[in-house]
């Protein structure tokens, strides 16, 4: 038994996909002669304009988890999913542009782990490099797995062929054009997402009677599920009580866990996105990169969240709350039900089902190509980050020091092949464990939360020591594990989702548990880092110039027009984001 029928594409749909493949491979082919040094291959020679790096900065985060996952969250949580953008992204993007890029770009570090080496020591760098390399491989593999399963389900394509062909295409254009090829293809992917999803939202809104019609239908769903009528269409009004909103978290856990710890931990320290800003052609361009990216980022909820919200009610009976979203199937092919006897929905299929239902031939090809581009972009982004960290922070530092630049360029290409191969393996691992996505999100909370604490203390408190940073990172991760082991989300069995030490607290949802796990990790890392740093000897100030805020000259903006100054752009972005929060309060 299948949850959805197979869709048969027309010739024009295949033509659209073929054109996309030709273009992405053509970009790599045209850039092959530019890749003369390792800096060209790993950092685009630090030569790209800010509008390119800005679009790549946002597109690097527009992989499978974003496009499919945010549509799924829109169907599951409603407009509250916008918190992942307006609270959980924009403030951190402004912060990294205004405060952190001067350290990353000004120190001439080639990666985030290398900055940790410059600021602290080799052991802190290595700890971050190894954990980041493992995460990128798993993240890339999950993109492959999600793509293979989706196209197998919708189109009947072979899972193996889908994974291997996409891996071969990504390998080809990254191997030829390095980071530059990945960045220009991310820019192409950005426009594909916009042109592929904007008509989808317009058609969907028209089908449900506009915003008023959507509000009315979602109000019926919310009421049927025991929530206030506005729970799916207001972002803040029901955040006073975790039981009164579909996310299952109160405002403090949301703001502190998502808006501060997880958000800043990702956007400020994850080399996958920071690498795009490092490829900019100047300090000013590097600072403007995340600020330029923040402008479309604040509007993306309307492209990726609304399709999921519409899918929940489109074609459904009043209050039914299923719409186009099929049920999850058991191994026997029967619909799964929860402990309350309700059908478990496969929310990940919300956006794909909207594409299949509303798009005619030709437009369906554009929409599916946009999805395909997001999957492949996610792979390419992770692989380019992996090959850089592997070559500079692991291979050059611990295996082969003092080799020629040509050798490291060769190793970067070899690491690209190895990274793709490991990602394919991770895709099959993901297929063997149904909860691998939940596990990966939890790993991000374990790793990124304490890492942000380490960066914040290192950049803004000169007394922080290498021993303090290293012990704090380990303690933060252990603290997250202890908290996770003592808590459970409601309805979950003891095991990978927590409770393996004891069950001292039950959270209303997995997101609530993840947010508080991140908070515990961050606080633990801060406290331990401060205590160990006070007990150990700091480095002299002259060694920290350009690495600590108090010892780094402020970038001059006097030669820039006021509209071009990062502070002006950052303030404008924050004001517009606050306005969006107010409109959907």
PDB file of N, CA, C and O in Angstrom, residues 119-191:
ATOM      1  N   UNK A 119      42.707  31.861  18.504  1.00  0.00           N
ATOM      2  CA  UNK A 119      42.258  32.495  19.755  1.00  0.00           C
ATOM      3  C   UNK A 119      42.623  31.657  20.982  1.00  0.00           C
ATOM      4  O   UNK A 119      42.973  32.194  22.030  1.00  0.00           O
ATOM      5  N   UNK A 120      42.537  30.342  20.870  1.00  0.00           N
ATOM      6  CA  UNK A 120      42.756  29.486  22.031  1.00  0.00           C
ATOM      7  C   UNK A 120      43.979  28.596  21.842  1.00  0.00           C
ATOM      8  O   UNK A 120      45.087  28.979  22.151  1.00  0.00           O
ATOM      9  N   UNK A 121      43.763  27.380  21.308  1.00  0.00           N
ATOM     10  CA  UNK A 121      44.875  26.452  21.143  1.00  0.00           C
ATOM     11  C   UNK A 121      44.465  25.336  20.192  1.00  0.00           C
ATOM     12  O   UNK A 121      43.334  25.289  19.704  1.00  0.00           O
ATOM     13  N   UNK A 122      45.397  24.439  19.939  1.00  0.00           N
ATOM     14  CA  UNK A 122      45.190  23.375  18.958  1.00  0.00           C
ATOM     15  C   UNK A 122      44.142  22.372  19.406  1.00  0.00           C
ATOM     16  O   UNK A 122      43.354  21.878  18.593  1.00  0.00           O
ATOM     17  N   UNK A 123      44.077  22.041  20.676  1.00  0.00           N
ATOM     18  CA  UNK A 123      43.124  21.014  21.122  1.00  0.00           C
ATOM     19  C   UNK A 123      41.681  21.495  20.970  1.00  0.00           C
ATOM     20  O   UNK A 123      40.792  20.703  20.623  1.00  0.00           O
ATOM     21  N   UNK A 124      41.433  22.780  21.223  1.00  0.00           N
ATOM     22  CA  UNK A 124      40.078  23.320  21.045  1.00  0.00           C
ATOM     23  C   UNK A 124      39.695  23.312  19.578  1.00  0.00           C
ATOM     24  O   UNK A 124      38.556  22.979  19.215  1.00  0.00           O
ATOM     25  N   UNK A 125      40.666  23.675  18.722  1.00  0.00           N
ATOM     26  CA  UNK A 125      40.408  23.639  17.274  1.00  0.00           C
ATOM     27  C   UNK A 125      40.083  22.232  16.813  1.00  0.00           C
ATOM     28  O   UNK A 125      39.124  22.016  16.055  1.00  0.00           O
ATOM     29  N   UNK A 126      40.863  21.254  17.252  1.00  0.00           N
ATOM     30  CA  UNK A 126      40.679  19.883  16.788  1.00  0.00           C
ATOM     31  C   UNK A 126      39.339  19.322  17.245  1.00  0.00           C
ATOM     32  O   UNK A 126      38.651  18.632  16.483  1.00  0.00           O
ATOM     33  N   UNK A 127      38.950  19.605  18.472  1.00  0.00           N
ATOM     34  CA  UNK A 127      37.658  19.138  18.976  1.00  0.00           C
ATOM     35  C   UNK A 127      36.522  19.652  18.101  1.00  0.00           C
ATOM     36  O   UNK A 127      35.627  18.900  17.698  1.00  0.00           O
ATOM     37  N   UNK A 128      36.560  20.951  17.770  1.00  0.00           N
ATOM     38  CA  UNK A 128      35.519  21.526  16.926  1.00  0.00           C
ATOM     39  C   UNK A 128      35.590  20.972  15.505  1.00  0.00           C
ATOM     40  O   UNK A 128      34.555  20.690  14.888  1.00  0.00           O
ATOM     41  N   UNK A 129      36.793  20.826  14.962  1.00  0.00           N
ATOM     42  CA  UNK A 129      36.947  20.355  13.581  1.00  0.00           C
ATOM     43  C   UNK A 129      36.392  18.948  13.412  1.00  0.00           C
ATOM     44  O   UNK A 129      35.675  18.656  12.444  1.00  0.00           O
ATOM     45  N   UNK A 130      36.697  18.053  14.342  1.00  0.00           N
ATOM     46  CA  UNK A 130      36.235  16.667  14.230  1.00  0.00           C
ATOM     47  C   UNK A 130      34.717  16.589  14.362  1.00  0.00           C
ATOM     48  O   UNK A 130      34.035  15.919  13.574  1.00  0.00           O
ATOM     49  N   UNK A 131      34.163  17.279  15.366  1.00  0.00           N
ATOM     50  CA  UNK A 131      32.711  17.229  15.554  1.00  0.00           C
ATOM     51  C   UNK A 131      31.994  17.852  14.362  1.00  0.00           C
ATOM     52  O   UNK A 131      30.959  17.340  13.913  1.00  0.00           O
ATOM     53  N   UNK A 132      32.525  18.946  13.823  1.00  0.00           N
ATOM     54  CA  UNK A 132      31.891  19.587  12.674  1.00  0.00           C
ATOM     55  C   UNK A 132      31.960  18.696  11.444  1.00  0.00           C
ATOM     56  O   UNK A 132      30.988  18.584  10.684  1.00  0.00           O
ATOM     57  N   UNK A 133      33.095  18.058  11.205  1.00  0.00           N
ATOM     58  CA  UNK A 133      33.238  17.185  10.039  1.00  0.00           C
ATOM     59  C   UNK A 133      32.228  16.038  10.081  1.00  0.00           C
ATOM     60  O   UNK A 133      31.609  15.697   9.064  1.00  0.00           O
ATOM     61  N   UNK A 134      32.037  15.454  11.262  1.00  0.00           N
ATOM     62  CA  UNK A 134      31.064  14.365  11.397  1.00  0.00           C
ATOM     63  C   UNK A 134      29.651  14.874  11.123  1.00  0.00           C
ATOM     64  O   UNK A 134      28.865  14.236  10.408  1.00  0.00           O
ATOM     65  N   UNK A 135      29.317  16.056  11.661  1.00  0.00           N
ATOM     66  CA  UNK A 135      27.973  16.594  11.466  1.00  0.00           C
ATOM     67  C   UNK A 135      27.694  16.903  10.001  1.00  0.00           C
ATOM     68  O   UNK A 135      26.591  16.675   9.507  1.00  0.00           O
ATOM     69  N   UNK A 136      28.681  17.444   9.281  1.00  0.00           N
ATOM     70  CA  UNK A 136      28.452  17.777   7.871  1.00  0.00           C
ATOM     71  C   UNK A 136      28.192  16.525   7.042  1.00  0.00           C
ATOM     72  O   UNK A 136      27.353  16.540   6.137  1.00  0.00           O
ATOM     73  N   UNK A 137      28.886  15.456   7.335  1.00  0.00           N
ATOM     74  CA  UNK A 137      28.675  14.213   6.593  1.00  0.00           C
ATOM     75  C   UNK A 137      27.265  13.684   6.838  1.00  0.00           C
ATOM     76  O   UNK A 137      26.547  13.291   5.898  1.00  0.00           O
ATOM     77  N   UNK A 138      26.832  13.673   8.103  1.00  0.00           N
ATOM     78  CA  UNK A 138      25.487  13.191   8.401  1.00  0.00           C
ATOM     79  C   UNK A 138      24.419  14.099   7.794  1.00  0.00           C
ATOM     80  O   UNK A 138      23.411  13.628   7.267  1.00  0.00           O
ATOM     81  N   UNK A 139      24.650  15.399   7.853  1.00  0.00           N
ATOM     82  CA  UNK A 139      23.675  16.334   7.282  1.00  0.00           C
ATOM     83  C   UNK A 139      23.567  16.162   5.776  1.00  0.00           C
ATOM     84  O   UNK A 139      22.470  16.160   5.210  1.00  0.00           O
ATOM     85  N   UNK A 140      24.693  15.993   5.106  1.00  0.00           N
ATOM     86  CA  UNK A 140      24.690  15.760   3.670  1.00  0.00           C
ATOM     87  C   UNK A 140      24.007  14.445   3.333  1.00  0.00           C
ATOM     88  O   UNK A 140      23.225  14.351   2.382  1.00  0.00           O
ATOM     89  N   UNK A 141      24.283  13.416   4.128  1.00  0.00           N
ATOM     90  CA  UNK A 141      23.651  12.125   3.890  1.00  0.00           C
ATOM     91  C   UNK A 141      22.151  12.169   4.069  1.00  0.00           C
ATOM     92  O   UNK A 141      21.396  11.539   3.314  1.00  0.00           O
ATOM     93  N   UNK A 142      21.677  12.949   5.041  1.00  0.00           N
ATOM     94  CA  UNK A 142      20.243  13.078   5.259  1.00  0.00           C
ATOM     95  C   UNK A 142      19.592  13.791   4.080  1.00  0.00           C
ATOM     96  O   UNK A 142      18.477  13.451   3.670  1.00  0.00           O
ATOM     97  N   UNK A 143      20.272  14.795   3.503  1.00  0.00           N
ATOM     98  CA  UNK A 143      19.744  15.448   2.299  1.00  0.00           C
ATOM     99  C   UNK A 143      19.586  14.431   1.173  1.00  0.00           C
ATOM    100  O   UNK A 143      18.567  14.411   0.472  1.00  0.00           O
ATOM    101  N   UNK A 144      20.593  13.587   1.007  1.00  0.00           N
ATOM    102  CA  UNK A 144      20.520  12.557  -0.032  1.00  0.00           C
ATOM    103  C   UNK A 144      19.381  11.576   0.240  1.00  0.00           C
ATOM    104  O   UNK A 144      18.621  11.218  -0.677  1.00  0.00           O
ATOM    105  N   UNK A 145      19.283  11.143   1.487  1.00  0.00           N
ATOM    106  CA  UNK A 145      18.241  10.171   1.839  1.00  0.00           C
ATOM    107  C   UNK A 145      16.855  10.762   1.611  1.00  0.00           C
ATOM    108  O   UNK A 145      15.975  10.113   1.030  1.00  0.00           O
ATOM    109  N   UNK A 146      16.649  12.006   2.060  1.00  0.00           N
ATOM    110  CA  UNK A 146      15.344  12.646   1.899  1.00  0.00           C
ATOM    111  C   UNK A 146      14.991  12.798   0.425  1.00  0.00           C
ATOM    112  O   UNK A 146      13.844  12.567   0.018  1.00  0.00           O
ATOM    113  N   UNK A 147      15.975  13.181  -0.383  1.00  0.00           N
ATOM    114  CA  UNK A 147      15.721  13.338  -1.811  1.00  0.00           C
ATOM    115  C   UNK A 147      15.381  12.001  -2.458  1.00  0.00           C
ATOM    116  O   UNK A 147      14.412  11.892  -3.224  1.00  0.00           O
ATOM    117  N   UNK A 148      16.176  10.969  -2.154  1.00  0.00           N
ATOM    118  CA  UNK A 148      15.920   9.661  -2.749  1.00  0.00           C
ATOM    119  C   UNK A 148      14.555   9.113  -2.380  1.00  0.00           C
ATOM    120  O   UNK A 148      13.822   8.597  -3.235  1.00  0.00           O
ATOM    121  N   UNK A 149      14.166   9.254  -1.109  1.00  0.00           N
ATOM    122  CA  UNK A 149      12.866   8.762  -0.669  1.00  0.00           C
ATOM    123  C   UNK A 149      11.725   9.556  -1.291  1.00  0.00           C
ATOM    124  O   UNK A 149      10.701   8.990  -1.707  1.00  0.00           O
ATOM    125  N   UNK A 150      11.908  10.880  -1.371  1.00  0.00           N
ATOM    126  CA  UNK A 150      10.848  11.726  -1.908  1.00  0.00           C
ATOM    127  C   UNK A 150      10.588  11.424  -3.380  1.00  0.00           C
ATOM    128  O   UNK A 150       9.438  11.250  -3.802  1.00  0.00           O
ATOM    129  N   UNK A 151      11.650  11.357  -4.166  1.00  0.00           N
ATOM    130  CA  UNK A 151      11.463  11.124  -5.595  1.00  0.00           C
ATOM    131  C   UNK A 151      11.047   9.669  -5.874  1.00  0.00           C
ATOM    132  O   UNK A 151      10.368   9.404  -6.863  1.00  0.00           O
ATOM    133  N   UNK A 152      11.425   8.761  -5.000  1.00  0.00           N
ATOM    134  CA  UNK A 152      10.922   7.397  -5.120  1.00  0.00           C
ATOM    135  C   UNK A 152       9.430   7.345  -4.843  1.00  0.00           C
ATOM    136  O   UNK A 152       8.658   6.673  -5.547  1.00  0.00           O
ATOM    137  N   UNK A 153       8.995   8.086  -3.835  1.00  0.00           N
ATOM    138  CA  UNK A 153       7.590   8.078  -3.445  1.00  0.00           C
ATOM    139  C   UNK A 153       6.704   8.789  -4.464  1.00  0.00           C
ATOM    140  O   UNK A 153       5.650   8.299  -4.849  1.00  0.00           O
ATOM    141  N   UNK A 154       7.164   9.969  -4.918  1.00  0.00           N
ATOM    142  CA  UNK A 154       6.326  10.772  -5.812  1.00  0.00           C
ATOM    143  C   UNK A 154       6.391  10.319  -7.265  1.00  0.00           C
ATOM    144  O   UNK A 154       5.376  10.299  -7.972  1.00  0.00           O
ATOM    145  N   UNK A 155       7.610   9.976  -7.721  1.00  0.00           N
ATOM    146  CA  UNK A 155       7.817   9.716  -9.147  1.00  0.00           C
ATOM    147  C   UNK A 155       8.096   8.256  -9.461  1.00  0.00           C
ATOM    148  O   UNK A 155       8.152   7.885 -10.633  1.00  0.00           O
ATOM    149  N   UNK A 156       8.326   7.452  -8.425  1.00  0.00           N
ATOM    150  CA  UNK A 156       8.628   6.048  -8.657  1.00  0.00           C
ATOM    151  C   UNK A 156      10.056   5.800  -9.093  1.00  0.00           C
ATOM    152  O   UNK A 156      10.393   4.700  -9.525  1.00  0.00           O
ATOM    153  N   UNK A 157      10.930   6.836  -8.958  1.00  0.00           N
ATOM    154  CA  UNK A 157      12.333   6.652  -9.339  1.00  0.00           C
ATOM    155  C   UNK A 157      13.028   5.740  -8.337  1.00  0.00           C
ATOM    156  O   UNK A 157      12.697   5.696  -7.157  1.00  0.00           O
ATOM    157  N   UNK A 158      14.029   5.029  -8.813  1.00  0.00           N
ATOM    158  CA  UNK A 158      14.821   4.171  -7.940  1.00  0.00           C
ATOM    159  C   UNK A 158      15.545   5.011  -6.890  1.00  0.00           C
ATOM    160  O   UNK A 158      16.183   6.021  -7.213  1.00  0.00           O
ATOM    161  N   UNK A 159      15.455   4.606  -5.628  1.00  0.00           N
ATOM    162  CA  UNK A 159      16.154   5.316  -4.547  1.00  0.00           C
ATOM    163  C   UNK A 159      17.659   5.323  -4.800  1.00  0.00           C
ATOM    164  O   UNK A 159      18.326   6.358  -4.688  1.00  0.00           O
ATOM    165  N   UNK A 160      18.212   4.153  -5.170  1.00  0.00           N
ATOM    166  CA  UNK A 160      19.649   4.049  -5.396  1.00  0.00           C
ATOM    167  C   UNK A 160      20.103   4.957  -6.530  1.00  0.00           C
ATOM    168  O   UNK A 160      21.101   5.669  -6.412  1.00  0.00           O
ATOM    169  N   UNK A 161      19.370   4.943  -7.637  1.00  0.00           N
ATOM    170  CA  UNK A 161      19.759   5.761  -8.788  1.00  0.00           C
ATOM    171  C   UNK A 161      19.659   7.243  -8.442  1.00  0.00           C
ATOM    172  O   UNK A 161      20.542   8.043  -8.791  1.00  0.00           O
ATOM    173  N   UNK A 162      18.600   7.657  -7.730  1.00  0.00           N
ATOM    174  CA  UNK A 162      18.433   9.066  -7.357  1.00  0.00           C
ATOM    175  C   UNK A 162      19.604   9.552  -6.512  1.00  0.00           C
ATOM    176  O   UNK A 162      20.162  10.630  -6.754  1.00  0.00           O
ATOM    177  N   UNK A 163      19.998   8.744  -5.534  1.00  0.00           N
ATOM    178  CA  UNK A 163      21.090   9.131  -4.642  1.00  0.00           C
ATOM    179  C   UNK A 163      22.418   9.184  -5.392  1.00  0.00           C
ATOM    180  O   UNK A 163      23.184  10.153  -5.295  1.00  0.00           O
ATOM    181  N   UNK A 164      22.711   8.171  -6.174  1.00  0.00           N
ATOM    182  CA  UNK A 164      24.007   8.089  -6.842  1.00  0.00           C
ATOM    183  C   UNK A 164      24.160   9.127  -7.947  1.00  0.00           C
ATOM    184  O   UNK A 164      25.233   9.725  -8.112  1.00  0.00           O
ATOM    185  N   UNK A 165      23.078   9.384  -8.709  1.00  0.00           N
ATOM    186  CA  UNK A 165      23.166  10.380  -9.780  1.00  0.00           C
ATOM    187  C   UNK A 165      23.347  11.776  -9.191  1.00  0.00           C
ATOM    188  O   UNK A 165      24.188  12.567  -9.660  1.00  0.00           O
ATOM    189  N   UNK A 166      22.583  12.109  -8.166  1.00  0.00           N
ATOM    190  CA  UNK A 166      22.728  13.432  -7.556  1.00  0.00           C
ATOM    191  C   UNK A 166      24.122  13.589  -6.937  1.00  0.00           C
ATOM    192  O   UNK A 166      24.743  14.652  -7.036  1.00  0.00           O
ATOM    193  N   UNK A 167      24.625  12.527  -6.300  1.00  0.00           N
ATOM    194  CA  UNK A 167      25.963  12.581  -5.721  1.00  0.00           C
ATOM    195  C   UNK A 167      27.015  12.802  -6.804  1.00  0.00           C
ATOM    196  O   UNK A 167      27.964  13.578  -6.612  1.00  0.00           O
ATOM    197  N   UNK A 168      26.861  12.141  -7.950  1.00  0.00           N
ATOM    198  CA  UNK A 168      27.817  12.296  -9.043  1.00  0.00           C
ATOM    199  C   UNK A 168      27.814  13.722  -9.593  1.00  0.00           C
ATOM    200  O   UNK A 168      28.874  14.283  -9.909  1.00  0.00           O
ATOM    201  N   UNK A 169      26.632  14.328  -9.714  1.00  0.00           N
ATOM    202  CA  UNK A 169      26.546  15.693 -10.242  1.00  0.00           C
ATOM    203  C   UNK A 169      27.181  16.683  -9.277  1.00  0.00           C
ATOM    204  O   UNK A 169      27.957  17.563  -9.673  1.00  0.00           O
ATOM    205  N   UNK A 170      26.867  16.553  -7.972  1.00  0.00           N
ATOM    206  CA  UNK A 170      27.482  17.433  -6.979  1.00  0.00           C
ATOM    207  C   UNK A 170      28.997  17.245  -6.964  1.00  0.00           C
ATOM    208  O   UNK A 170      29.763  18.217  -6.918  1.00  0.00           O
ATOM    209  N   UNK A 171      29.455  15.998  -7.028  1.00  0.00           N
ATOM    210  CA  UNK A 171      30.889  15.726  -7.059  1.00  0.00           C
ATOM    211  C   UNK A 171      31.541  16.408  -8.252  1.00  0.00           C
ATOM    212  O   UNK A 171      32.605  17.028  -8.120  1.00  0.00           O
ATOM    213  N   UNK A 172      30.904  16.340  -9.403  1.00  0.00           N
ATOM    214  CA  UNK A 172      31.493  16.910 -10.612  1.00  0.00           C
ATOM    215  C   UNK A 172      31.676  18.414 -10.502  1.00  0.00           C
ATOM    216  O   UNK A 172      32.767  18.950 -10.751  1.00  0.00           O
ATOM    217  N   UNK A 173      30.612  19.136 -10.092  1.00  0.00           N
ATOM    218  CA  UNK A 173      30.777  20.587 -10.137  1.00  0.00           C
ATOM    219  C   UNK A 173      31.581  21.140  -8.965  1.00  0.00           C
ATOM    220  O   UNK A 173      32.235  22.177  -9.093  1.00  0.00           O
ATOM    221  N   UNK A 174      31.610  20.442  -7.815  1.00  0.00           N
ATOM    222  CA  UNK A 174      32.469  20.885  -6.722  1.00  0.00           C
ATOM    223  C   UNK A 174      33.923  20.549  -7.027  1.00  0.00           C
ATOM    224  O   UNK A 174      34.839  21.348  -6.770  1.00  0.00           O
ATOM    225  N   UNK A 175      34.160  19.389  -7.609  1.00  0.00           N
ATOM    226  CA  UNK A 175      35.518  18.984  -7.963  1.00  0.00           C
ATOM    227  C   UNK A 175      36.117  19.945  -8.991  1.00  0.00           C
ATOM    228  O   UNK A 175      37.292  20.294  -8.929  1.00  0.00           O
ATOM    229  N   UNK A 176      35.295  20.413  -9.923  1.00  0.00           N
ATOM    230  CA  UNK A 176      35.777  21.312 -10.976  1.00  0.00           C
ATOM    231  C   UNK A 176      35.942  22.742 -10.473  1.00  0.00           C
ATOM    232  O   UNK A 176      36.969  23.379 -10.725  1.00  0.00           O
ATOM    233  N   UNK A 177      34.921  23.252  -9.785  1.00  0.00           N
ATOM    234  CA  UNK A 177      34.912  24.675  -9.458  1.00  0.00           C
ATOM    235  C   UNK A 177      35.026  25.019  -7.995  1.00  0.00           C
ATOM    236  O   UNK A 177      34.968  26.206  -7.634  1.00  0.00           O
ATOM    237  N   UNK A 178      35.188  24.037  -7.107  1.00  0.00           N
ATOM    238  CA  UNK A 178      35.379  24.305  -5.701  1.00  0.00           C
ATOM    239  C   UNK A 178      34.233  25.077  -5.079  1.00  0.00           C
ATOM    240  O   UNK A 178      33.069  24.972  -5.487  1.00  0.00           O
ATOM    241  N   UNK A 179      34.565  25.906  -4.079  1.00  0.00           N
ATOM    242  CA  UNK A 179      33.546  26.677  -3.372  1.00  0.00           C
ATOM    243  C   UNK A 179      32.839  27.655  -4.307  1.00  0.00           C
ATOM    244  O   UNK A 179      31.633  27.885  -4.174  1.00  0.00           O
ATOM    245  N   UNK A 180      33.567  28.236  -5.267  1.00  0.00           N
ATOM    246  CA  UNK A 180      32.957  29.199  -6.183  1.00  0.00           C
ATOM    247  C   UNK A 180      31.819  28.556  -6.966  1.00  0.00           C
ATOM    248  O   UNK A 180      30.751  29.153  -7.136  1.00  0.00           O
ATOM    249  N   UNK A 181      32.027  27.355  -7.435  1.00  0.00           N
ATOM    250  CA  UNK A 181      30.984  26.639  -8.165  1.00  0.00           C
ATOM    251  C   UNK A 181      29.780  26.390  -7.275  1.00  0.00           C
ATOM    252  O   UNK A 181      28.628  26.598  -7.681  1.00  0.00           O
ATOM    253  N   UNK A 182      30.030  25.972  -6.027  1.00  0.00           N
ATOM    254  CA  UNK A 182      28.928  25.736  -5.089  1.00  0.00           C
ATOM    255  C   UNK A 182      28.165  27.019  -4.815  1.00  0.00           C
ATOM    256  O   UNK A 182      26.929  27.032  -4.768  1.00  0.00           O
ATOM    257  N   UNK A 183      28.874  28.138  -4.658  1.00  0.00           N
ATOM    258  CA  UNK A 183      28.228  29.410  -4.348  1.00  0.00           C
ATOM    259  C   UNK A 183      27.362  29.889  -5.501  1.00  0.00           C
ATOM    260  O   UNK A 183      26.211  30.300  -5.305  1.00  0.00           O
ATOM    261  N   UNK A 184      27.878  29.845  -6.733  1.00  0.00           N
ATOM    262  CA  UNK A 184      27.077  30.310  -7.864  1.00  0.00           C
ATOM    263  C   UNK A 184      25.866  29.402  -8.094  1.00  0.00           C
ATOM    264  O   UNK A 184      24.797  29.870  -8.491  1.00  0.00           O
ATOM    265  N   UNK A 185      26.019  28.123  -7.822  1.00  0.00           N
ATOM    266  CA  UNK A 185      24.856  27.243  -7.939  1.00  0.00           C
ATOM    267  C   UNK A 185      23.862  27.469  -6.796  1.00  0.00           C
ATOM    268  O   UNK A 185      22.654  27.264  -6.972  1.00  0.00           O
ATOM    269  N   UNK A 186      24.336  27.920  -5.640  1.00  0.00           N
ATOM    270  CA  UNK A 186      23.428  28.294  -4.562  1.00  0.00           C
ATOM    271  C   UNK A 186      22.630  29.542  -4.920  1.00  0.00           C
ATOM    272  O   UNK A 186      21.456  29.672  -4.560  1.00  0.00           O
ATOM    273  N   UNK A 187      23.265  30.472  -5.636  1.00  0.00           N
ATOM    274  CA  UNK A 187      22.542  31.652  -6.110  1.00  0.00           C
ATOM    275  C   UNK A 187      21.448  31.228  -7.094  1.00  0.00           C
ATOM    276  O   UNK A 187      20.311  31.710  -7.044  1.00  0.00           O
ATOM    277  N   UNK A 188      21.794  30.311  -8.007  1.00  0.00           N
ATOM    278  CA  UNK A 188      20.799  29.781  -8.942  1.00  0.00           C
ATOM    279  C   UNK A 188      19.667  29.100  -8.185  1.00  0.00           C
ATOM    280  O   UNK A 188      18.473  29.279  -8.515  1.00  0.00           O
ATOM    281  N   UNK A 189      20.012  28.339  -7.165  1.00  0.00           N
ATOM    282  CA  UNK A 189      18.997  27.649  -6.368  1.00  0.00           C
ATOM    283  C   UNK A 189      18.070  28.643  -5.677  1.00  0.00           C
ATOM    284  O   UNK A 189      16.867  28.425  -5.588  1.00  0.00           O
ATOM    285  N   UNK A 190      18.618  29.767  -5.198  1.00  0.00           N
ATOM    286  CA  UNK A 190      17.791  30.781  -4.545  1.00  0.00           C
ATOM    287  C   UNK A 190      16.676  31.255  -5.475  1.00  0.00           C
ATOM    288  O   UNK A 190      15.503  31.321  -5.085  1.00  0.00           O
ATOM    289  N   UNK A 191      17.033  31.567  -6.712  1.00  0.00           N
ATOM    290  CA  UNK A 191      16.023  32.058  -7.648  1.00  0.00           C
ATOM    291  C   UNK A 191      15.055  30.946  -8.066  1.00  0.00           C
ATOM    292  O   UNK A 191      13.871  31.205  -8.303  1.00  0.00           O
TER     293      UNK A 191
END
